[in-house]
Tab-separated table of C-alpha atoms and ligand atoms in Angstrom:
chain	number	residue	atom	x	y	z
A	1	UNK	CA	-49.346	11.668	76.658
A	2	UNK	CA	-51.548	12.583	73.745
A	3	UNK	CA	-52.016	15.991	73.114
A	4	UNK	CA	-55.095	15.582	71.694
A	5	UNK	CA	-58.872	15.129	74.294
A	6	UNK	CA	-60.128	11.744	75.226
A	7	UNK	CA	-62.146	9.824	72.227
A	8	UNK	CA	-65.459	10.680	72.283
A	9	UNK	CA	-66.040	7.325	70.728
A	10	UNK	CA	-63.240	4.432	70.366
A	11	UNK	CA	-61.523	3.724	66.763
A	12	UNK	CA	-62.542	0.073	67.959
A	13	UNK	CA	-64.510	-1.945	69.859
A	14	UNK	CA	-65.226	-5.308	70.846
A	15	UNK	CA	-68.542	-6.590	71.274
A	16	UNK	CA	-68.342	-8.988	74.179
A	17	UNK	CA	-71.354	-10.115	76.349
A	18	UNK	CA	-72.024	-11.899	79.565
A	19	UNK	CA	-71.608	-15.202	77.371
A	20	UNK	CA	-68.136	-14.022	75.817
A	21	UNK	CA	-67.166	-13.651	80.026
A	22	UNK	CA	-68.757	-17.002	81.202
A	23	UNK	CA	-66.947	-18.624	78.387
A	24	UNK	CA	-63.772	-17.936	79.602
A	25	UNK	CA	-64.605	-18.196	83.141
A	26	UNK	CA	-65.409	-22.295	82.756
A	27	UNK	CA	-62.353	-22.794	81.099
A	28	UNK	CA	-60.696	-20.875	83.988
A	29	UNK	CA	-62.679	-23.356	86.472
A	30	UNK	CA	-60.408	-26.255	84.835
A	31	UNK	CA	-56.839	-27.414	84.431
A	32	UNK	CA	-56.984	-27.191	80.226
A	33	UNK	CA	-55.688	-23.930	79.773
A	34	UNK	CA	-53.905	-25.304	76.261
A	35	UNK	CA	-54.913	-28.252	73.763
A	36	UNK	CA	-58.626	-28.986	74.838
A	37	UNK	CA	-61.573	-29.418	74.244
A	38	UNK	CA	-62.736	-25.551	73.545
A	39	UNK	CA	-59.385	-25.312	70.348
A	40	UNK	CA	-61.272	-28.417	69.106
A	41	UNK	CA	-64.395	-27.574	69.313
A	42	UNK	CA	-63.847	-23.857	67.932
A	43	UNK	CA	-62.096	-25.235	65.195
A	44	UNK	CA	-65.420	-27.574	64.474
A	45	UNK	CA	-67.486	-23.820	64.023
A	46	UNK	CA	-65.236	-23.190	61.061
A	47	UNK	CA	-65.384	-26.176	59.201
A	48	UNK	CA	-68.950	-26.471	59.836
A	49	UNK	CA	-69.187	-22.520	58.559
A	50	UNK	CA	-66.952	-22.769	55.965
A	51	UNK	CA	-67.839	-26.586	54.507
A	52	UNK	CA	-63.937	-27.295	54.552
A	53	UNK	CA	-62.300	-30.827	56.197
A	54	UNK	CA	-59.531	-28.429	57.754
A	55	UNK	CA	-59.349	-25.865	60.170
A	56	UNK	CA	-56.493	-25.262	62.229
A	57	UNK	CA	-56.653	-22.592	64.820
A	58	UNK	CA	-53.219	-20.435	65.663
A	59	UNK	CA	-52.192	-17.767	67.859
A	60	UNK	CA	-52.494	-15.025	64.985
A	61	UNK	CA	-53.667	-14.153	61.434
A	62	UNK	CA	-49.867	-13.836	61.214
A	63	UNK	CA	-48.940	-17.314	61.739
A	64	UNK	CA	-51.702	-18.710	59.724
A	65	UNK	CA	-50.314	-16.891	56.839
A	66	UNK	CA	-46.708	-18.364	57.946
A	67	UNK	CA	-48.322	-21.955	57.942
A	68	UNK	CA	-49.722	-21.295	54.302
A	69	UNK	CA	-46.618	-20.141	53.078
A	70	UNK	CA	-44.848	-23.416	54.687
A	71	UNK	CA	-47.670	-25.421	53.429
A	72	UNK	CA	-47.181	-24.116	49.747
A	73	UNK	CA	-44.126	-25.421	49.219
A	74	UNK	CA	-42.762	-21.537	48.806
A	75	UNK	CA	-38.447	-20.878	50.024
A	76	UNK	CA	-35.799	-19.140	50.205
A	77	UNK	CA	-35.735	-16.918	46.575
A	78	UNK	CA	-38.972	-18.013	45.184
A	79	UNK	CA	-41.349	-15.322	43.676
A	80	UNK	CA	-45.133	-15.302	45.173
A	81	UNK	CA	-46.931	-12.482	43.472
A	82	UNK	CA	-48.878	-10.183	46.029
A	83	UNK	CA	-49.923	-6.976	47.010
A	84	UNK	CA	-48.612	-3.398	48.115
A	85	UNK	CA	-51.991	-2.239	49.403
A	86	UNK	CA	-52.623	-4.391	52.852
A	87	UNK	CA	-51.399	-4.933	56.098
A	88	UNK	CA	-47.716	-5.790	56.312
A	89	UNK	CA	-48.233	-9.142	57.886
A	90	UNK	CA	-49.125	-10.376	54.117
A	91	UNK	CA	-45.898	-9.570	53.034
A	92	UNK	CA	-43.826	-9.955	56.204
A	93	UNK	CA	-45.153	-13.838	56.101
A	94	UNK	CA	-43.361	-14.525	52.708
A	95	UNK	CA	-40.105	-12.546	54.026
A	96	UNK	CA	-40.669	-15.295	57.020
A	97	UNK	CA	-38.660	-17.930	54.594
A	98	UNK	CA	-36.831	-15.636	52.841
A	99	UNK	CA	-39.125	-15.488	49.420
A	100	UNK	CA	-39.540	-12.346	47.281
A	101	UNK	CA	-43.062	-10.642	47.164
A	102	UNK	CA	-43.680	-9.497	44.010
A	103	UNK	CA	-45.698	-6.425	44.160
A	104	UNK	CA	-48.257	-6.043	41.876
A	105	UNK	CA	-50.615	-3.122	41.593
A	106	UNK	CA	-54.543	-2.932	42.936
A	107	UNK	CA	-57.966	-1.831	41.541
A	108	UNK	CA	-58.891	1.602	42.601
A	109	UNK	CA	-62.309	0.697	43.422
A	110	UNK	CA	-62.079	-1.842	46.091
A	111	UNK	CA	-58.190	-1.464	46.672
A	112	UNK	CA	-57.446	-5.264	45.975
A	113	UNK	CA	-54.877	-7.072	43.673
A	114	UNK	CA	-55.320	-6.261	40.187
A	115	UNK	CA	-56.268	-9.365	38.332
A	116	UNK	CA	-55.227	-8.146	35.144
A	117	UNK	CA	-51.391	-7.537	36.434
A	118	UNK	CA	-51.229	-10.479	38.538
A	119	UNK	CA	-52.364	-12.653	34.829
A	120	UNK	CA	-49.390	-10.483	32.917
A	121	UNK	CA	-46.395	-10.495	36.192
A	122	UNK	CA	-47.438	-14.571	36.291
A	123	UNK	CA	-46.886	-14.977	32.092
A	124	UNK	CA	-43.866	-12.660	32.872
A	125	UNK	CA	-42.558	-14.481	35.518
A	126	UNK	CA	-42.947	-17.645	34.116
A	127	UNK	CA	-41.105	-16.497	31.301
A	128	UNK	CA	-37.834	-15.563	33.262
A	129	UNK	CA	-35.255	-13.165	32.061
A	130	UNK	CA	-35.152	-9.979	31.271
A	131	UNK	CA	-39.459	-10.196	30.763
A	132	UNK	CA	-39.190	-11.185	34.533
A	133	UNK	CA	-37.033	-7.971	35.529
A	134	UNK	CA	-40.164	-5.800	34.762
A	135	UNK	CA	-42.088	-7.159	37.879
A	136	UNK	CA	-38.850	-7.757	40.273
A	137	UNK	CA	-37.956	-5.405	42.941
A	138	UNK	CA	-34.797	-3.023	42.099
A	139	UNK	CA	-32.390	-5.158	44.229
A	140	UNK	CA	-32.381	-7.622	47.214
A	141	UNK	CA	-32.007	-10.192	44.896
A	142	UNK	CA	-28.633	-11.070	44.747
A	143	UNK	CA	-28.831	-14.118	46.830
A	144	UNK	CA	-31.425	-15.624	44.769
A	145	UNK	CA	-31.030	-14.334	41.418
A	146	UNK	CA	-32.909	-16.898	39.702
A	147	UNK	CA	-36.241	-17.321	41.408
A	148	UNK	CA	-39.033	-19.534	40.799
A	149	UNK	CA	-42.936	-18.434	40.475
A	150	UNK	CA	-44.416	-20.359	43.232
A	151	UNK	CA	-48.042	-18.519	44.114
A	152	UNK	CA	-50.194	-16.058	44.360
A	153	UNK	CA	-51.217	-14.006	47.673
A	154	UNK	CA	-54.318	-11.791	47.752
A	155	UNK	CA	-55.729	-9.949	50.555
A	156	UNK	CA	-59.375	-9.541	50.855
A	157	UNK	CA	-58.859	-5.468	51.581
A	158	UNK	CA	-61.404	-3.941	54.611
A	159	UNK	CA	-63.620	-6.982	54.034
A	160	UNK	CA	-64.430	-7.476	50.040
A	161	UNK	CA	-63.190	-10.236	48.668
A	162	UNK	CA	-60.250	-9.782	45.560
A	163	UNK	CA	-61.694	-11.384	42.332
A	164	UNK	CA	-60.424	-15.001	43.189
A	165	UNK	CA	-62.193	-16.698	39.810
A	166	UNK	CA	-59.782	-14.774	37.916
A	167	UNK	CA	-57.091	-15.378	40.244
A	168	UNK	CA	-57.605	-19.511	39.834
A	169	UNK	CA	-57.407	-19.412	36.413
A	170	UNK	CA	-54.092	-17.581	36.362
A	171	UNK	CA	-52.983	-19.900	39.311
A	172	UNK	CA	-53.802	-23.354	37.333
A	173	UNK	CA	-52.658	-22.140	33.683
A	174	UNK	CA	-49.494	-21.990	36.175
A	175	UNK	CA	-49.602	-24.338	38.334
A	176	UNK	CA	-49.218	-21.910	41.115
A	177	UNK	CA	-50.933	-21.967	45.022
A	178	UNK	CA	-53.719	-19.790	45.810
A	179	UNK	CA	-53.610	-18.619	49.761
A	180	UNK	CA	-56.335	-15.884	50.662
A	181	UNK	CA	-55.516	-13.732	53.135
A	182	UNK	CA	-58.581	-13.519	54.522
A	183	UNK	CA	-57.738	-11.744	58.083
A	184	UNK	CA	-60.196	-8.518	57.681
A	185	UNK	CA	-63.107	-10.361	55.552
A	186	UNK	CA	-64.978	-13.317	57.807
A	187	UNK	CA	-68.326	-13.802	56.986
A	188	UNK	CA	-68.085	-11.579	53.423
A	189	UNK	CA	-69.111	-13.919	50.094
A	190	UNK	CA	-67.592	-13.424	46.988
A	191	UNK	CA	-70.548	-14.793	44.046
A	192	UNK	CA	-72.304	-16.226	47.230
A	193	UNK	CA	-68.973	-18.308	48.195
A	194	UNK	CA	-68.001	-17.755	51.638
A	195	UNK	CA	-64.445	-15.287	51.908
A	196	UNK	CA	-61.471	-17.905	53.248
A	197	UNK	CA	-62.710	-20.655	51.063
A	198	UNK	CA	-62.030	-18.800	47.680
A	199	UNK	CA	-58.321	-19.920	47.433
A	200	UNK	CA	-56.250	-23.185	48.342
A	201	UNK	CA	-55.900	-22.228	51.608
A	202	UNK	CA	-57.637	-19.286	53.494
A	203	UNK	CA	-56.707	-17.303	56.931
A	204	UNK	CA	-59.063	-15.373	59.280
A	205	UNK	CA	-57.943	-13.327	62.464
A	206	UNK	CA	-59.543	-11.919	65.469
A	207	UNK	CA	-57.271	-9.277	67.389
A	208	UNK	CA	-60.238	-7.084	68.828
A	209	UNK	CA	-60.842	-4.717	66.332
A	210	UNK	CA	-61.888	-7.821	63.885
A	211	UNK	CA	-65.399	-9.034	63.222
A	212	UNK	CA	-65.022	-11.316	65.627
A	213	UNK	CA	-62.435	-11.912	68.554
A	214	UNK	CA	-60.453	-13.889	70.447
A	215	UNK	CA	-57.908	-11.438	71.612
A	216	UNK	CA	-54.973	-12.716	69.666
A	217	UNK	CA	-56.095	-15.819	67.191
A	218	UNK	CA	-56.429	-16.776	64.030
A	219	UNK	CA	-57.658	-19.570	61.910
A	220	UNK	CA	-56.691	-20.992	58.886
A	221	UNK	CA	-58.952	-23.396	56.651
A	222	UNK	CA	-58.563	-25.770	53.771
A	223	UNK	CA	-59.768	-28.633	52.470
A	224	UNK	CA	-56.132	-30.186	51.325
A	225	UNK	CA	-55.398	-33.073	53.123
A	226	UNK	CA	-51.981	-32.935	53.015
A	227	UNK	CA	-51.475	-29.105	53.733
A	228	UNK	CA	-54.374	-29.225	56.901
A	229	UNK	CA	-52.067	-32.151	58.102
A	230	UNK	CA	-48.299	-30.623	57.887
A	231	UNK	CA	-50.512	-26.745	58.893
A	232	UNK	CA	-51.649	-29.120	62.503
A	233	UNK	CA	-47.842	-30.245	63.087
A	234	UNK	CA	-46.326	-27.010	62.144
A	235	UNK	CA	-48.619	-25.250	64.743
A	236	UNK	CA	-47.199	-27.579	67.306
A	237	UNK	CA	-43.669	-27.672	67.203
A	238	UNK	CA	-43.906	-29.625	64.208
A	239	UNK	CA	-45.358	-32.754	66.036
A	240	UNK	CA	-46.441	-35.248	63.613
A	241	UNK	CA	-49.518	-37.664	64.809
A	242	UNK	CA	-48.208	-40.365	66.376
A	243	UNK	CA	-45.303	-37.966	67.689
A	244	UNK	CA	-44.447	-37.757	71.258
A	245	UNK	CA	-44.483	-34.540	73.302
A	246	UNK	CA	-40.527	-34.671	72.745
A	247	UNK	CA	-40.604	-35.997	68.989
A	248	UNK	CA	-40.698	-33.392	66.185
A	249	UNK	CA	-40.209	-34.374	62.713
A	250	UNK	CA	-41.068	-31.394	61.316
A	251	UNK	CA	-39.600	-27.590	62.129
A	252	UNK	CA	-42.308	-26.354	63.613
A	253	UNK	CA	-43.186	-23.249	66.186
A	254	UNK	CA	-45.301	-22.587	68.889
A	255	UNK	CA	-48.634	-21.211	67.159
A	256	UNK	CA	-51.185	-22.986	69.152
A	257	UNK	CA	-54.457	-20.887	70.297
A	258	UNK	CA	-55.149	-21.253	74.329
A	259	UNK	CA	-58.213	-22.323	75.390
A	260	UNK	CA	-59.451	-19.647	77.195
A	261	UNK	CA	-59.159	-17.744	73.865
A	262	UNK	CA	-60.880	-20.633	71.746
A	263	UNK	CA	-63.313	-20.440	74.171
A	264	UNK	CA	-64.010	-16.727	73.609
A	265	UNK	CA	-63.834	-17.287	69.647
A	266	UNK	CA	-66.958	-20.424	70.466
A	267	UNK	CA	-69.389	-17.678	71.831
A	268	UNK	CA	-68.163	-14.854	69.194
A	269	UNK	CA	-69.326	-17.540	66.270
A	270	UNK	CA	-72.266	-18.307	67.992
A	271	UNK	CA	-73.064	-14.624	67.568
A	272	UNK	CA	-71.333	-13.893	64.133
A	273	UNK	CA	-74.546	-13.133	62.491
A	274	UNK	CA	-75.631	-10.533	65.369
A	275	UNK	CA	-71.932	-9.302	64.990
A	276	UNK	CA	-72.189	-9.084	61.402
A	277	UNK	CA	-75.798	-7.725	61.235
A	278	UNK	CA	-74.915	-4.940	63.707
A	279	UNK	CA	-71.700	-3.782	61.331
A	280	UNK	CA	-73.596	-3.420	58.680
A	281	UNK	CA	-75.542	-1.395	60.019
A	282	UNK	CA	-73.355	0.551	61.265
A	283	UNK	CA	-71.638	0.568	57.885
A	284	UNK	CA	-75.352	2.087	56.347
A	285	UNK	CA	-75.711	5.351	58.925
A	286	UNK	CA	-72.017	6.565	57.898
A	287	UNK	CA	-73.056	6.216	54.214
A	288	UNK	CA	-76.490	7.574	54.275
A	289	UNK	CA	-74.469	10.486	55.999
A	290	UNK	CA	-71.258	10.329	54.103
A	291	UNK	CA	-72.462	10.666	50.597
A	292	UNK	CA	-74.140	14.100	51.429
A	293	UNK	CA	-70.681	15.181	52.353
A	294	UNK	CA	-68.413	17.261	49.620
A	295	UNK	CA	-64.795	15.788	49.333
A	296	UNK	CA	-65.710	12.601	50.646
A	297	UNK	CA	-65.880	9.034	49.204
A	298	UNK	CA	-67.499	6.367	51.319
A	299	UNK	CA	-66.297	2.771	50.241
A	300	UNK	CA	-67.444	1.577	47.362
A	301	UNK	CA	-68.805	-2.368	46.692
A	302	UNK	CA	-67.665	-4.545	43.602
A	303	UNK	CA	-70.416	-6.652	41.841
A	304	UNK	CA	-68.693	-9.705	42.683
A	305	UNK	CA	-68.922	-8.714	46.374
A	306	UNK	CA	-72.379	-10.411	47.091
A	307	UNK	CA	-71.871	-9.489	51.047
A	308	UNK	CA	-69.541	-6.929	52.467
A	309	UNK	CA	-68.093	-8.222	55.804
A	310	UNK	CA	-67.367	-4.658	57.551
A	311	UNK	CA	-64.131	-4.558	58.970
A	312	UNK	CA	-62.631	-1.195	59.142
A	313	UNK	CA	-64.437	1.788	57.373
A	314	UNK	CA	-62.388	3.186	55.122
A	315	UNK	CA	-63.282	6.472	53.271
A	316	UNK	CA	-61.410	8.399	50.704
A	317	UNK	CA	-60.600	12.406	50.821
A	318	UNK	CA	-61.352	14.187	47.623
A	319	UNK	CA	-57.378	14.556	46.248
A	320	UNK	CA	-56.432	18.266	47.225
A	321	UNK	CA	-57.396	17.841	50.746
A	322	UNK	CA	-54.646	17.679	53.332
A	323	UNK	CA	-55.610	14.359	55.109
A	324	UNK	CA	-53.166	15.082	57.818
A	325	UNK	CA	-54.822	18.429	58.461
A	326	UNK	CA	-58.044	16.632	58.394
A	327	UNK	CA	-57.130	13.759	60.787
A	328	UNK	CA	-54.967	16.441	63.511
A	329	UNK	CA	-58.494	18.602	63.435
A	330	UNK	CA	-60.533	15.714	63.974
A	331	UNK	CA	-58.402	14.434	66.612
A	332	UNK	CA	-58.535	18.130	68.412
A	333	UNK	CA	-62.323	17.302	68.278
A	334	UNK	CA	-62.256	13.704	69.962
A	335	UNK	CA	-62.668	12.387	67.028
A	336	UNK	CA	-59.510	9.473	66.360
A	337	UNK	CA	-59.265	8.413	62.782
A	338	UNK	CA	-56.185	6.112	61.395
A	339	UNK	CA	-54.475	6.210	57.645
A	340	UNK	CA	-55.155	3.241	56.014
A	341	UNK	CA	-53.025	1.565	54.894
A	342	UNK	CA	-49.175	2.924	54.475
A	343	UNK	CA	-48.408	0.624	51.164
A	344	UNK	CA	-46.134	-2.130	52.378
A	345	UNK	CA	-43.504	-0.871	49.303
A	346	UNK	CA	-42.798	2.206	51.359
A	347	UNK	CA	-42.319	0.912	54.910
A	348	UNK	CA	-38.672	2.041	55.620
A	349	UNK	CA	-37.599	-2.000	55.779
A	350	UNK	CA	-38.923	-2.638	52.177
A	351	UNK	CA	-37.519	0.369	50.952
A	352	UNK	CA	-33.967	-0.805	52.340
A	353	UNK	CA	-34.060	-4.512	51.576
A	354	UNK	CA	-35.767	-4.295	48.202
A	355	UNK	CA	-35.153	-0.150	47.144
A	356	UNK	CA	-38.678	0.762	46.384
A	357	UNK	CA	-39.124	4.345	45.538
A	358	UNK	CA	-42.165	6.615	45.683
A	359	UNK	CA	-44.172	5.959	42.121
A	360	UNK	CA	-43.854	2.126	41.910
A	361	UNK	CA	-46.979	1.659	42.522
A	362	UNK	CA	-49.291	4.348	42.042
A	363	UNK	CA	-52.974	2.991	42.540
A	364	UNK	CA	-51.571	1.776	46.068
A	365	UNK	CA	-49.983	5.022	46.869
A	366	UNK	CA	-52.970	7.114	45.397
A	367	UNK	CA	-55.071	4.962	47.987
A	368	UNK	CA	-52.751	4.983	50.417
A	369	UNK	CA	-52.488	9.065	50.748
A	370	UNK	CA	-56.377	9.515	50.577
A	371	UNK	CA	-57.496	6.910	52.773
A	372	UNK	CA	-58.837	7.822	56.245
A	373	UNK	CA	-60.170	5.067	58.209
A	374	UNK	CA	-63.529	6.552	60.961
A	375	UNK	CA	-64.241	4.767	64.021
A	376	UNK	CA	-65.787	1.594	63.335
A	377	UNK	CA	-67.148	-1.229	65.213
A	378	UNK	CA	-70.268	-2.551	65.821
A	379	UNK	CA	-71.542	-1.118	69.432
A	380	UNK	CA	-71.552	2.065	67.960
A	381	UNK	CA	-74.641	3.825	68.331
A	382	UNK	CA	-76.170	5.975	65.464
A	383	UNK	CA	-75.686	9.217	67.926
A	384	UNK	CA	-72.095	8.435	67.113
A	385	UNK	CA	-71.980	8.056	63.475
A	386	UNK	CA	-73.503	11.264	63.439
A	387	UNK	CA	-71.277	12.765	65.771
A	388	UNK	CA	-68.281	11.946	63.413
A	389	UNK	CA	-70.241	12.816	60.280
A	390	UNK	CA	-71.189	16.367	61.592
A	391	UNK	CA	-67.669	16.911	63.207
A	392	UNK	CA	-66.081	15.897	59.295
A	393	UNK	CA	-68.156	18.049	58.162
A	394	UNK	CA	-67.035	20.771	59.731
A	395	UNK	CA	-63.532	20.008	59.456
A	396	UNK	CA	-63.560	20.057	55.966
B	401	PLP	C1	-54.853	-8.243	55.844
B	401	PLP	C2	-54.306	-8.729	57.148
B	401	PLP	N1	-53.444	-9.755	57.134
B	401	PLP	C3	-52.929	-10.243	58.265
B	401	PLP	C4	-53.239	-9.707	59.497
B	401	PLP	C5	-52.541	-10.231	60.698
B	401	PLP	O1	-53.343	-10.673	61.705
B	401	PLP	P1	-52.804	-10.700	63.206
B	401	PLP	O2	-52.758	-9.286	63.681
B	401	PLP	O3	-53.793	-11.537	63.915
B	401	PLP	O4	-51.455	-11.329	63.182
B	401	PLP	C6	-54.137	-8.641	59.565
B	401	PLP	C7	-54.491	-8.046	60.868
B	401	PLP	O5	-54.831	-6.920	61.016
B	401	PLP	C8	-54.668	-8.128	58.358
B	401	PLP	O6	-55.504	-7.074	58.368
């Protein structure tokens, strides 16, 4: 039992209408429950949004990223350079097949990879030896002491986009993949180019605190021929076409998306702008609010980030103030409000398989201890926004 008074307003919320529920209900009126029409058809809505031959709907943002990693080439003991600031599943999907993430360290402004780094860990890495060490964690290498720089993995953090031109050109001087991780940003543009398409291969997900949902889902999109093609079989217990129900000539897993949830994803794209529109603003009554507010910094936009897609909303404490303190009052008050995000480095498994220590990455673990994510989605009302605003206010 929490200790703590009912919300007064949800951390999350879908945004679900009588077309979301009708949706669902036709599939539910026939026997295709898995492998239709409605996976088909909702993986049509993202090539047609995203102008890519390839998109390949899964079960979650998690096994998308597994696909890319498969589809990349990337095994046991090779290096992908990534980042500490993100959810774990970035990371976890490289552990998947037994690879090494190579933590680099992120801007302070918009809390993504750190193009800079990622251009001197890659000339590093290339490089081998003791110039490699540098970037390599502290052990959990000993089975693969001689890895091989294989690609890059950025996270488009709380919706902006990480500076991908920058990226490509470190990823062809080394002949390294590009997979965006693209779970928290659908429908955010990056120098007008659509967030997803920026890399090789891109990922979206839709648990129901995303911009848009499908319950559990994801969707991963690409216009490489060969990758969309092994992605498809890998979904599906790595059936090849032309494979029988019973024929696998691939190791594959059980990733598919139901229909009933494909069909919900149809009717969220159908609404993505409305979705999208009603974030942002949203995302506008906390900042007209926020900025008026000592100790407080709302999130902050990079040039390159020619549309925000809001996906959580993320502010930082002034350093000094006990966030803890800050989130238990606001709590007391109704008021639920989540630290975001715990850098991956420190997450008690890291810290044991790879012996990362407090310091290793300090931009991360500056953001890490200041962030404090408000409730965000976009049926909040702008009663709401100023509810949480005045009660911060107070708190602090
Ligand atoms: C950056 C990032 N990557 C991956 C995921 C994983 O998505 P899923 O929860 O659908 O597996 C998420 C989900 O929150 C995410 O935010």
């Amino acid at each position: 039992m929490s200790p703590y008074p009912p919300p007064i307003v949800p951390m999350s919320s879908p945004d679900l209408t009588d077309a979301e529920r009708q949706a669902v209900l036709n599939v539910l009126n026939t026997p295709h429950l898995s492998m239709g029409g409605q996976i088909e058809a909702f993986e049509q809505t993202f090539c047609n949004y995203t102008g890519w031959r390839h998109a390949i709907g899964v079960n979650s943002g998690t096994a998308g990223l597994h696909l890319c990693v498969r589809a990349a080439g990337i095994q046991a003991g090779d290096w992908v350079i990534t980042t500490p600031f993100s959810f774990v599943a970035s990371a976890n999907a490289l552990l998947f097949e037994n690879a090494v993430p190579v933590f680099v360290d992120v801007e302070e402004r918009s809390g993504n990879i750190n193009p800079a780094l990622v251009a001197e860990a890659a000339r590093d890495l290339m490089q081998g030896g003791k110039a490699a060490q540098r970037w390599l964690p502290r052990r959990g290498l000993h089975t693969h002491p001689n890895g091989q720089l294989k690609a890059i993995l950025a996270v488009d953090v709380f919706g902006q986009p990480a500076d991908y031109d920058l990226l490509r050109v470190i990823a062809d001087q080394y002949g390294l993949r590009l997979i965006e991780d693209s779970c928290e940003a659908l429908g955010a543009e990056y120098k007008g180019r659509k967030a997803g398409t920026l890399g090789d291969y891109g990922v979206f997900a839709f648990y129901p605190n995303k911009q848009i949902t499908t319950g559990e889902g994801g969707m991963i999109v690409t216009d490489d021929d060969s990758a969309g093609q092994l992605m498809r079989a890998l979904r599906n217990q790595g059936r090849a076409p032309g494979d029988t129900w019973l024929q696998h000539t691939y190791l594959g897993y059980n990733y598919r998306l139901d229909e009933m949830s494909a069909a919900l994803g149809i009717a969220q794209m159908n609404r993505l702008e409305e979705l999208l529109g009603k974030r942002q603003r949203v995302a506008d009554w906390y900042h007209q609010r926020l900025v008026q507010i000592a100790g407080v910094e709302p999130p902050a936009l990079e040039e390159t980030t020619t549309r925000p897609s809001w996906f959580v909303y993320v502010i930082r404490l002034a350093r000094g103030i006990d966030r803890a303190a800050v989130a238990q009052r606001l709590a007391e008050r109704g008021i639920p409000v989540r630290p975001y995000f715990l850098p991956i480095h420190l997450q008690p498994y890291m810290v044991e398989r790879f012996g990362y220590q407090p310091g290793d990455y300090p931009v991360t673990e500056d953001l890490g201890e200041r962030g404090l994510a408000l409730p965000f989605s976009g049926v909040m009302d702008e009663a709401q926004v100023e509810r949480v605003c005045d009660t911060l206010r107070q708190v602090l």
